[in-house]
Amino acid sequence: MTYDITLYPRRPGQDWAEAIDAAEADDETLAADEGALATGVDTFRRIEGRLRDVLDGPLDSWTAEETGGDVYGELTATETGIAVELFDRSAEVSFTDTNEDGDERAELHRQVLRTVEVVAKETGYVAYDPQTGDAFDGVIRDASTLPAEGIPADGTGMPEDGTAQPDGSESGTDTAAERPDPRRNPASLRRRGWIYLLLGAVLVALAGRQFGDGGGGIFTIVLMVIGVLDVLGGLFLLSVAKRMADSSPVEGQTPDP
């Protein structure tokens, strides 16, 4: 499964619904702000520089060169598939997880937590776990153990093993009904779709390289299958986001019954 951790600017005492709505709202003024673009790219470059000491293997990265979009930069660690995207008012860390325990998975999770810490410190954003619908507490959960509803945060933020502290979150006061799922927002769906496509393309490329070098073992086959599934999942999310955007009523109009 692809596991996502999003980060948003959040004021002390602000509930997640308000914080996420503010981050996901369209802002054409910000998108056209050259100063904001320069600041965002600088922040992303600092994140990238610090992650080179955290993530295994080379990093594939990209930064925005002109205004008009909401993405300032994105990178992927080619060996682990950990991906980071920095937007104008949010950030996202994602990776492909498995349910097979072992040293490799433990190391992957350690690098993910360190990545979230770096992004949180450089941006000042608070980490949120869409899988649980609450503040990210530093625990990466298996698909089989994820709750049907968001679980309450313990108020301590992330643990003391090098992960970020969401200061002043007070998220324990949120109710499940008040917590929006950002994955239902068209803009968030588009972002997730592109992340899935990017991850899938990297995995397929790695598997293809292994096949080309004559190393097409069971691990390479599994890698190829996961990559293809991520690509298909990305295309599906992009399609859903487009349908949702097309079906959204224009401001001032009443939607059809």
mmCIF file with all atom_site columns, C-alpha atoms in Angstrom, residues 12 21 50 58 60 75 120 125 130 140 153 160 173 177 180-181 183-184 205 214 220 229 244 246:
data_model
loop_
_atom_site.group_PDB
_atom_site.id
_atom_site.type_symbol
_atom_site.label_atom_id
_atom_site.label_alt_id
_atom_site.label_comp_id
_atom_site.label_asym_id
_atom_site.label_entity_id
_atom_site.label_seq_id
_atom_site.pdbx_PDB_ins_code
_atom_site.Cartn_x
_atom_site.Cartn_y
_atom_site.Cartn_z
_atom_site.occupancy
_atom_site.B_iso_or_equiv
_atom_site.pdbx_formal_charge
_atom_site.auth_seq_id
_atom_site.auth_comp_id
_atom_site.auth_asym_id
_atom_site.auth_atom_id
_atom_site.pdbx_PDB_model_num
ATOM 1  C CA . PRO A 1 12  ? -2.426  26.531  18.180  1.00 0.00 ? 12  PRO A CA 1
ATOM 2  C CA . ASP A 1 21  ? -9.662  23.601  4.222   1.00 0.00 ? 21  ASP A CA 1
ATOM 3  C CA . ARG A 1 50  ? 19.163  17.665  4.543   1.00 0.00 ? 50  ARG A CA 1
ATOM 4  C CA . PRO A 1 58  ? 20.494  9.044   -5.088  1.00 0.00 ? 58  PRO A CA 1
ATOM 5  C CA . ASP A 1 60  ? 15.611  12.448  -8.265  1.00 0.00 ? 60  ASP A CA 1
ATOM 6  C CA . LEU A 1 75  ? 11.912  14.482  -4.984  1.00 0.00 ? 75  LEU A CA 1
ATOM 7  C CA . ALA A 1 120 ? 8.223   19.694  9.504   1.00 0.00 ? 120 ALA A CA 1
ATOM 8  C CA . TYR A 1 125 ? 4.009   22.623  9.335   1.00 0.00 ? 125 TYR A CA 1
ATOM 9  C CA . PRO A 1 130 ? -4.886  10.760  6.394   1.00 0.00 ? 130 PRO A CA 1
ATOM 10 C CA . ILE A 1 140 ? 3.124   3.780   10.588  1.00 0.00 ? 140 ILE A CA 1
ATOM 11 C CA . ALA A 1 153 ? -4.032  11.876  19.270  1.00 0.00 ? 153 ALA A CA 1
ATOM 12 C CA . GLU A 1 160 ? 11.284  11.252  20.778  1.00 0.00 ? 160 GLU A CA 1
ATOM 13 C CA . THR A 1 173 ? -10.809 17.750  20.854  1.00 0.00 ? 173 THR A CA 1
ATOM 14 C CA . ALA A 1 177 ? -17.312 13.763  12.012  1.00 0.00 ? 177 ALA A CA 1
ATOM 15 C CA . PRO A 1 180 ? -12.256 15.974  6.773   1.00 0.00 ? 180 PRO A CA 1
ATOM 16 C CA . ASP A 1 181 ? -10.565 13.422  4.596   1.00 0.00 ? 181 ASP A CA 1
ATOM 17 C CA . ARG A 1 183 ? -8.222  12.556  -0.101  1.00 0.00 ? 183 ARG A CA 1
ATOM 18 C CA . ARG A 1 184 ? -11.794 13.529  -1.100  1.00 0.00 ? 184 ARG A CA 1
ATOM 19 C CA . ALA A 1 205 ? 12.130  1.776   -14.209 1.00 0.00 ? 205 ALA A CA 1
ATOM 20 C CA . GLY A 1 214 ? 19.472  -10.298 -16.263 1.00 0.00 ? 214 GLY A CA 1
ATOM 21 C CA . THR A 1 220 ? 12.139  -7.744  -9.357  1.00 0.00 ? 220 THR A CA 1
ATOM 22 C CA . LEU A 1 229 ? -0.333  -0.934  -9.638  1.00 0.00 ? 229 LEU A CA 1
ATOM 23 C CA . MET A 1 244 ? -15.202 15.587  -9.078  1.00 0.00 ? 244 MET A CA 1
ATOM 24 C CA . ASP A 1 246 ? -16.226 18.823  -13.383 1.00 0.00 ? 246 ASP A CA 1
#
